[in-house]
Short mmCIF file of C-alpha atoms in Angstrom, two decimals:
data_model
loop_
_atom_site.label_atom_id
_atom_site.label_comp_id
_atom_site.label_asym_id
_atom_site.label_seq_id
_atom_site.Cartn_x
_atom_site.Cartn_y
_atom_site.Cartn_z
CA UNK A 1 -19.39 131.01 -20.49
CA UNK A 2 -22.37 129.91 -18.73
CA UNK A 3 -23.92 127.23 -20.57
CA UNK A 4 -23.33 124.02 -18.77
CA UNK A 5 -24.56 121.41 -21.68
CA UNK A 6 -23.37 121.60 -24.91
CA UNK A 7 -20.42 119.76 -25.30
CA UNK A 8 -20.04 120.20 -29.37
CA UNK A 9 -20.26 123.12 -31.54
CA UNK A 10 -19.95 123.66 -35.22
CA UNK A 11 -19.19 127.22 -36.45
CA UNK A 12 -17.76 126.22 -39.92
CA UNK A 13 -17.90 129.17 -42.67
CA UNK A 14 -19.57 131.43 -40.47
CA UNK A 15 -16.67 134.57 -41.04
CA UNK A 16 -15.88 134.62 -37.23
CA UNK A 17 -12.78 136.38 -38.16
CA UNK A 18 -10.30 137.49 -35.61
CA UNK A 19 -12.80 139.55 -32.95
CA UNK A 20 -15.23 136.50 -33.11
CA UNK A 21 -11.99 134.14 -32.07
CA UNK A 22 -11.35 136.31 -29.26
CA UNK A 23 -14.76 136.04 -28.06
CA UNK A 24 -15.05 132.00 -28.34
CA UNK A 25 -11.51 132.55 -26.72
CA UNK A 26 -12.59 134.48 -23.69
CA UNK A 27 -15.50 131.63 -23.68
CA UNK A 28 -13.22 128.69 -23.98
CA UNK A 29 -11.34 130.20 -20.82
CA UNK A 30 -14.15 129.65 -18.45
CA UNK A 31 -16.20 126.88 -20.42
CA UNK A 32 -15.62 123.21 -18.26
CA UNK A 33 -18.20 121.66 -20.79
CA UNK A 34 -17.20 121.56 -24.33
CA UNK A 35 -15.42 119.19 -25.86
CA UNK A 36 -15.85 119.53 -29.70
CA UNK A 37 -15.38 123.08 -31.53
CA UNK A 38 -15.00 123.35 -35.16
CA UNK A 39 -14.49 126.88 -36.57
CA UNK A 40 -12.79 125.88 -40.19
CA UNK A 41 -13.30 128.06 -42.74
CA UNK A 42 -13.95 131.66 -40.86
CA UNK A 43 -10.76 133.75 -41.94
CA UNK A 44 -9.25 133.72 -38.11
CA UNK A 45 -5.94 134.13 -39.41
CA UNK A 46 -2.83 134.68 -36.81
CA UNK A 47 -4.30 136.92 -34.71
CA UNK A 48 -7.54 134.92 -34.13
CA UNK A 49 -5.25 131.80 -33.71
CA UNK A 50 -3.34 133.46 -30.75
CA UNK A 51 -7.00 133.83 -28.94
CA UNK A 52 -7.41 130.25 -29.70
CA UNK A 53 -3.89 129.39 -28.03
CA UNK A 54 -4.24 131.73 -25.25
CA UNK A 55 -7.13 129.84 -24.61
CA UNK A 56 -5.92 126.59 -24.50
CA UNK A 57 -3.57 127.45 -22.17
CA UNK A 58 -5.96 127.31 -19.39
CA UNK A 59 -8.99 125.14 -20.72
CA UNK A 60 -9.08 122.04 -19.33
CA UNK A 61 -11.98 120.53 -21.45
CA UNK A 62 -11.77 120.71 -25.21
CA UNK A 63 -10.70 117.39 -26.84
CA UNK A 64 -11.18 117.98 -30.74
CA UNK A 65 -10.26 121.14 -32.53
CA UNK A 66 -10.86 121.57 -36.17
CA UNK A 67 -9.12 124.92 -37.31
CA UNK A 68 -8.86 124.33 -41.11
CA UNK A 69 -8.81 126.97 -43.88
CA UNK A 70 -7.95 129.97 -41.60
CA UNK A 71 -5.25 131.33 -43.04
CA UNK A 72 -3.39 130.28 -40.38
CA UNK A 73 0.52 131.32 -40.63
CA UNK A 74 4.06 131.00 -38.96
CA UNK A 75 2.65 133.57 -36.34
CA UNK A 76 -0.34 131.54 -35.91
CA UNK A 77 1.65 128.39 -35.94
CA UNK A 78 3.71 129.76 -32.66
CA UNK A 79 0.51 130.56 -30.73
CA UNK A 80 -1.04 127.20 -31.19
CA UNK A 81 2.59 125.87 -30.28
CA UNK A 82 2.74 127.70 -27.22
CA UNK A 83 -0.20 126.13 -26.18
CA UNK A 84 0.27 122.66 -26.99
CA UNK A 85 3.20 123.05 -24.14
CA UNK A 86 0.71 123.75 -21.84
CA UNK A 87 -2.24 122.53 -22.83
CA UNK A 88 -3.63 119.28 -20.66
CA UNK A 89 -6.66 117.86 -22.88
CA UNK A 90 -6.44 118.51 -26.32
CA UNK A 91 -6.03 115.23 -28.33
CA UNK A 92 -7.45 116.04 -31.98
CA UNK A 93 -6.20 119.12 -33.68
CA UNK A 94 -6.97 120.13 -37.42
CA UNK A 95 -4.72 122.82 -38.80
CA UNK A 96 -5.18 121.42 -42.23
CA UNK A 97 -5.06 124.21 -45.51
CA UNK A 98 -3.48 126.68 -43.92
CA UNK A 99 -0.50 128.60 -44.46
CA UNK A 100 1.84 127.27 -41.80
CA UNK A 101 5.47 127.63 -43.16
CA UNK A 102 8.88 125.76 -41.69
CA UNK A 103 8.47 128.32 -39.00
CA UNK A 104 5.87 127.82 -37.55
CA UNK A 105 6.01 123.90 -38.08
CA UNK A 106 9.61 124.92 -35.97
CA UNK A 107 7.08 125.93 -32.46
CA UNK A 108 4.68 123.02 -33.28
CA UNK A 109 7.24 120.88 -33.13
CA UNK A 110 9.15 122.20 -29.90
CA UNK A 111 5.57 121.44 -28.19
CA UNK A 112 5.00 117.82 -29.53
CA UNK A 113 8.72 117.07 -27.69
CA UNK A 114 6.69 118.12 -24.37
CA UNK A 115 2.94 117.91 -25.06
CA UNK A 116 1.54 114.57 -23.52
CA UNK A 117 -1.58 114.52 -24.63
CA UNK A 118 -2.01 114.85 -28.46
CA UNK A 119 -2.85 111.85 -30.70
CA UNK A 120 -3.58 113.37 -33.91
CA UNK A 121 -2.44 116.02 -35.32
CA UNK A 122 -3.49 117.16 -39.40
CA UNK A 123 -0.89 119.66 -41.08
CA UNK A 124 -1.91 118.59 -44.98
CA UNK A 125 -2.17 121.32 -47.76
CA UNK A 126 0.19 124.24 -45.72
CA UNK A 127 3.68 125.48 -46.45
CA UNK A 128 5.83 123.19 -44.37
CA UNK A 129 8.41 122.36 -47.13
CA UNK A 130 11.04 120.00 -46.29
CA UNK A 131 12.67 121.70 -43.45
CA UNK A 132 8.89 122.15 -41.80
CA UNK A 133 8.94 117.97 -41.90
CA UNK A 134 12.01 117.67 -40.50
CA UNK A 135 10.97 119.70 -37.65
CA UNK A 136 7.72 117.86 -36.86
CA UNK A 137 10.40 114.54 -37.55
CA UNK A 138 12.55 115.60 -34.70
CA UNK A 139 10.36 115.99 -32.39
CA UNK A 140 8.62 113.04 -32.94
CA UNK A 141 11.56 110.69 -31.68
CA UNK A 142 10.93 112.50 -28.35
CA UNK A 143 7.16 112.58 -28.28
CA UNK A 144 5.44 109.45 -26.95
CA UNK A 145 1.72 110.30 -27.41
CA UNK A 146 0.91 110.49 -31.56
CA UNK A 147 -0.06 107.88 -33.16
CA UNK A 148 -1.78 109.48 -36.30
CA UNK A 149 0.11 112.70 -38.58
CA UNK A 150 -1.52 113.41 -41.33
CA UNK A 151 0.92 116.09 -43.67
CA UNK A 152 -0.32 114.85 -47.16
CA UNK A 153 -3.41 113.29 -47.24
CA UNK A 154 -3.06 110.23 -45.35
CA UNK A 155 -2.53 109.55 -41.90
CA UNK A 156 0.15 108.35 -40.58
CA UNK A 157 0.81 105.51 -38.35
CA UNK A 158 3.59 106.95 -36.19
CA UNK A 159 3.72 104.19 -33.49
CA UNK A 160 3.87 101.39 -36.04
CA UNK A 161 6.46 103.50 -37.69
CA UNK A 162 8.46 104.38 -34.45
CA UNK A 163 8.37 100.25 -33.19
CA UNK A 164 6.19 101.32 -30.27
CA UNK A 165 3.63 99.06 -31.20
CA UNK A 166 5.23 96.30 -32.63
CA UNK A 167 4.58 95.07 -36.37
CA UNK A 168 7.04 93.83 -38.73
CA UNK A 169 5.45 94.82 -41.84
CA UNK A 170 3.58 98.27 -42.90
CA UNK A 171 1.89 98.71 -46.13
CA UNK A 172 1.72 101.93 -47.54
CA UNK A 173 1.38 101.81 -51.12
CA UNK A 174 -0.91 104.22 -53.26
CA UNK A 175 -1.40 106.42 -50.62
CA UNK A 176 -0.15 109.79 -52.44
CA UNK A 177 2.47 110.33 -49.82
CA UNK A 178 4.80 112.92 -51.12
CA UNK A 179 8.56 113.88 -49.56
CA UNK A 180 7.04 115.33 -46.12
CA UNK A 181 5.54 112.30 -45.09
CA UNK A 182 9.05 110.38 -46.30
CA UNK A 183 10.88 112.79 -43.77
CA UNK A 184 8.71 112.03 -41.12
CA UNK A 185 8.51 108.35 -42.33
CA UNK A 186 12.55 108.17 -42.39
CA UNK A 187 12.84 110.35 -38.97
CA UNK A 188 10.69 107.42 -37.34
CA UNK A 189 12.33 104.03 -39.15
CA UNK A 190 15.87 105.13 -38.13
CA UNK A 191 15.36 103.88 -34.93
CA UNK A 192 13.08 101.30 -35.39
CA UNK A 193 14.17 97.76 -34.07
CA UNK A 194 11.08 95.44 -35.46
CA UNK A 195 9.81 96.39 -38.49
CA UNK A 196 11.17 94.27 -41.68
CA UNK A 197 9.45 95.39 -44.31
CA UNK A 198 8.08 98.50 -45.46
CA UNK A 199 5.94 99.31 -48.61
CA UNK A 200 5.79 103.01 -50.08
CA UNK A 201 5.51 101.70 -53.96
CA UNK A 202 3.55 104.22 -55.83
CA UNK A 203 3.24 107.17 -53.89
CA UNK A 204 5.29 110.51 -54.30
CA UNK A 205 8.63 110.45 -52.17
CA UNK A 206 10.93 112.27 -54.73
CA UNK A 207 14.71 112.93 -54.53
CA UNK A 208 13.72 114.95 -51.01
CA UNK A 209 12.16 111.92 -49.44
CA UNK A 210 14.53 109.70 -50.92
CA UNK A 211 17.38 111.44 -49.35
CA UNK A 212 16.12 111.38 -45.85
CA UNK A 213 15.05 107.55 -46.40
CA UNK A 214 18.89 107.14 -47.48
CA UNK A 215 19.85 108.90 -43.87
CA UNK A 216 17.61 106.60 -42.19
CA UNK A 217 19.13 103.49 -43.64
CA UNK A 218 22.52 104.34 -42.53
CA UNK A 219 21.14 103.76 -38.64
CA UNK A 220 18.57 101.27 -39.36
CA UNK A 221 19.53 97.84 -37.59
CA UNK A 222 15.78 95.41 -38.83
CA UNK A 223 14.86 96.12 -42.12
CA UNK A 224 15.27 93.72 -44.65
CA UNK A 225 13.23 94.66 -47.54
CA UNK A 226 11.84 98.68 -48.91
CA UNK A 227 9.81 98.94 -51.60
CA UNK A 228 10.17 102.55 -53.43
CA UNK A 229 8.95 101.77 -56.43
CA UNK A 230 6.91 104.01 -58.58
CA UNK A 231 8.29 107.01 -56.73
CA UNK A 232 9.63 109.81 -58.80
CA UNK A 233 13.31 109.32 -57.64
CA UNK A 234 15.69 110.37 -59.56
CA UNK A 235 19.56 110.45 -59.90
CA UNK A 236 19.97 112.75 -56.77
CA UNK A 237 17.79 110.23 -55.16
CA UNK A 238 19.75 106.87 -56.27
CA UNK A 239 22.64 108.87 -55.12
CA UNK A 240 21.49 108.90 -51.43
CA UNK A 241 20.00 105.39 -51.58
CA UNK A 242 23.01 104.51 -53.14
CA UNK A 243 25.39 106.30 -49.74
CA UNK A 244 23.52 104.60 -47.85
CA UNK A 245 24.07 101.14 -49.22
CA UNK A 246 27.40 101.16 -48.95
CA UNK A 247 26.76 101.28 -44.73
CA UNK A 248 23.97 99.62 -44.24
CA UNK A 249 24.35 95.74 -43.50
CA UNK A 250 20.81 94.43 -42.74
CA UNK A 251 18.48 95.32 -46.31
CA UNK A 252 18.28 92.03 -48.47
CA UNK A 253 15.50 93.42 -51.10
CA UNK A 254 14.90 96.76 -52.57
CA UNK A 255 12.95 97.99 -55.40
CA UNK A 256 13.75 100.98 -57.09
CA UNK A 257 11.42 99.73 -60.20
CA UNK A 258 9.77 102.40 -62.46
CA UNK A 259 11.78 105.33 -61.42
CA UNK A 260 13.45 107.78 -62.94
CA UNK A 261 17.02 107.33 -61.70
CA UNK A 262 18.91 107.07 -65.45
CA UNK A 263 22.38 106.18 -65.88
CA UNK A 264 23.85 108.40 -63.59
CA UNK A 265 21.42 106.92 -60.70
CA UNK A 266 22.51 103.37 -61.82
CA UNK A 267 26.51 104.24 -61.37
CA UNK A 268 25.28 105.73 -57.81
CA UNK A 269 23.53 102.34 -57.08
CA UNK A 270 26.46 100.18 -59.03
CA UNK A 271 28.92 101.74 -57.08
CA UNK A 272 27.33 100.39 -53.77
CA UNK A 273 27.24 96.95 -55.08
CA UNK A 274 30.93 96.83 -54.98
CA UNK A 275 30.75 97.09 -51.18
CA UNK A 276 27.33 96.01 -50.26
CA UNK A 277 27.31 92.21 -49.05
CA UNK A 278 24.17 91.71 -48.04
CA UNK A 279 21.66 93.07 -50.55
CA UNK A 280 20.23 89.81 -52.65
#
């Protein structure tokens, strides 16, 4: 409260717990100084988190965040939300390995569509499941500020992906991206006007990520060639592709190579043939 110097502070596996958040809370309140706080690993769990995010609310310092391995949950999740609406500096938060479900991914999302501030956010390793991504997906074609979501393992490159910054090719092969970051990655193409070619061979998009890829193809006006190859799709998965080749009048190359889509993913993707003028 009164130290007017340190601007970083590392309290990693320390077992702060939940009183020990409320105190760095109360701290963080009237602290105009720090900038840096890392208290991963220290079993803060939901209630600690809402002394975090009631924090937040008012500090007007604190840049980086690292809350990782907290056992953070939906609860938790809503606090930190409820801050991010308010919350005026924070541009680097870690809520990696927790246990964040689709609920509280739900409030984290409802503050990206207003928080201006945020660049990175890290959400690997909790319990989003797919309607979790789809949440954080939503609200990303309203936020304007993130350009790095990590929900896997890798980060990201949400204004490349959006066509904010403008490039006409990503490359994101071998990056062990599973179907969370293919909702977020399909929630963000859909609208995308510039970028022709994107590259998610051997990575972990399933029949989940497949589907929402599928979606996003049925709105998608620039690409010309996907490469999902190597992805654990399988019939269900060709089926969606499949939907949405019958709309979509811009792809000229995909590869489906070394999947799992059988014969009844091949009649899915046949069928679109019949109609599909454009793929070559």
């Amino acid at each position: 409260k009164s130290n007017m110097v340190l601007t970083t502070l590392i309290l990693g596996r320390n077992q702060i717990g939940d009183e020990g958040a409320q105190r760095i809370g109360e701290a963080l309140k009237k602290n105009p100084v720090l900038i840096s706080l890392s208290l991963m690993y220290n079993e803060i769990g939901d209630e600690g988190a809402q002394h975090i995010g009631e924090a937040l609310k008012t500090n007007k310092a604190l840049t980086s965040l690292n809350l990782r391995l907290n056992g953070i949950g939906a609860k938790g999740g809503q606090h930190i939300g409820e801050a991010l609406n308010s919350n005026k500096t924070l541009t680097m938060l870690d809520l990696c390995d927790n246990h964040i479900d689709p609920e509280g991914a739900k409030h984290i999302g409802e503050a990206l569509k207003s928080n201006m501030v945020l660049t990175t956010l890290m959400l690997q390793w909790n319990l989003l499941g797919e309607k979790g991504a789809q949440h954080i997906g939503e609200a990303l074609k309203i936020n304007k500020m993130l350009t790095s979501l990590d929900l896997d393992g890798h980060a990201l490159p949400i204004l490349e992906l959006k066509g904010v910054s403008a490039v006409e090719t990503i490359e994101l092969q071998g990056k062990g991206l599973t179907h969370l970051s293919g909702i977020v990655i399909a929630s963000c193409i859909s609208s995308n006007l510039v970028l022709k070619s994107l590259n998610l061979n051997y990575n972990e998009i399933g029949n989940e990520g497949a589907q929402h890829i599928g979606e996003a193809l049925k709105i998608n006006e620039a690409l010309t060639t996907l490469n999902l190859g190597y992805n654990r799709i399988g019939p269900e998965g060709a089926k969606h592709i499949g939907e949405a080749l019958k709309i979509n009048t811009v792809l000229t190359k995909l590869d489906l190579s070394h999947n799992e889509i059988g014969d009844e993913g091949a009649q899915h993707i046949g069928e679109a043939l019949k109609s599909n003028m454009v793929l070559t």
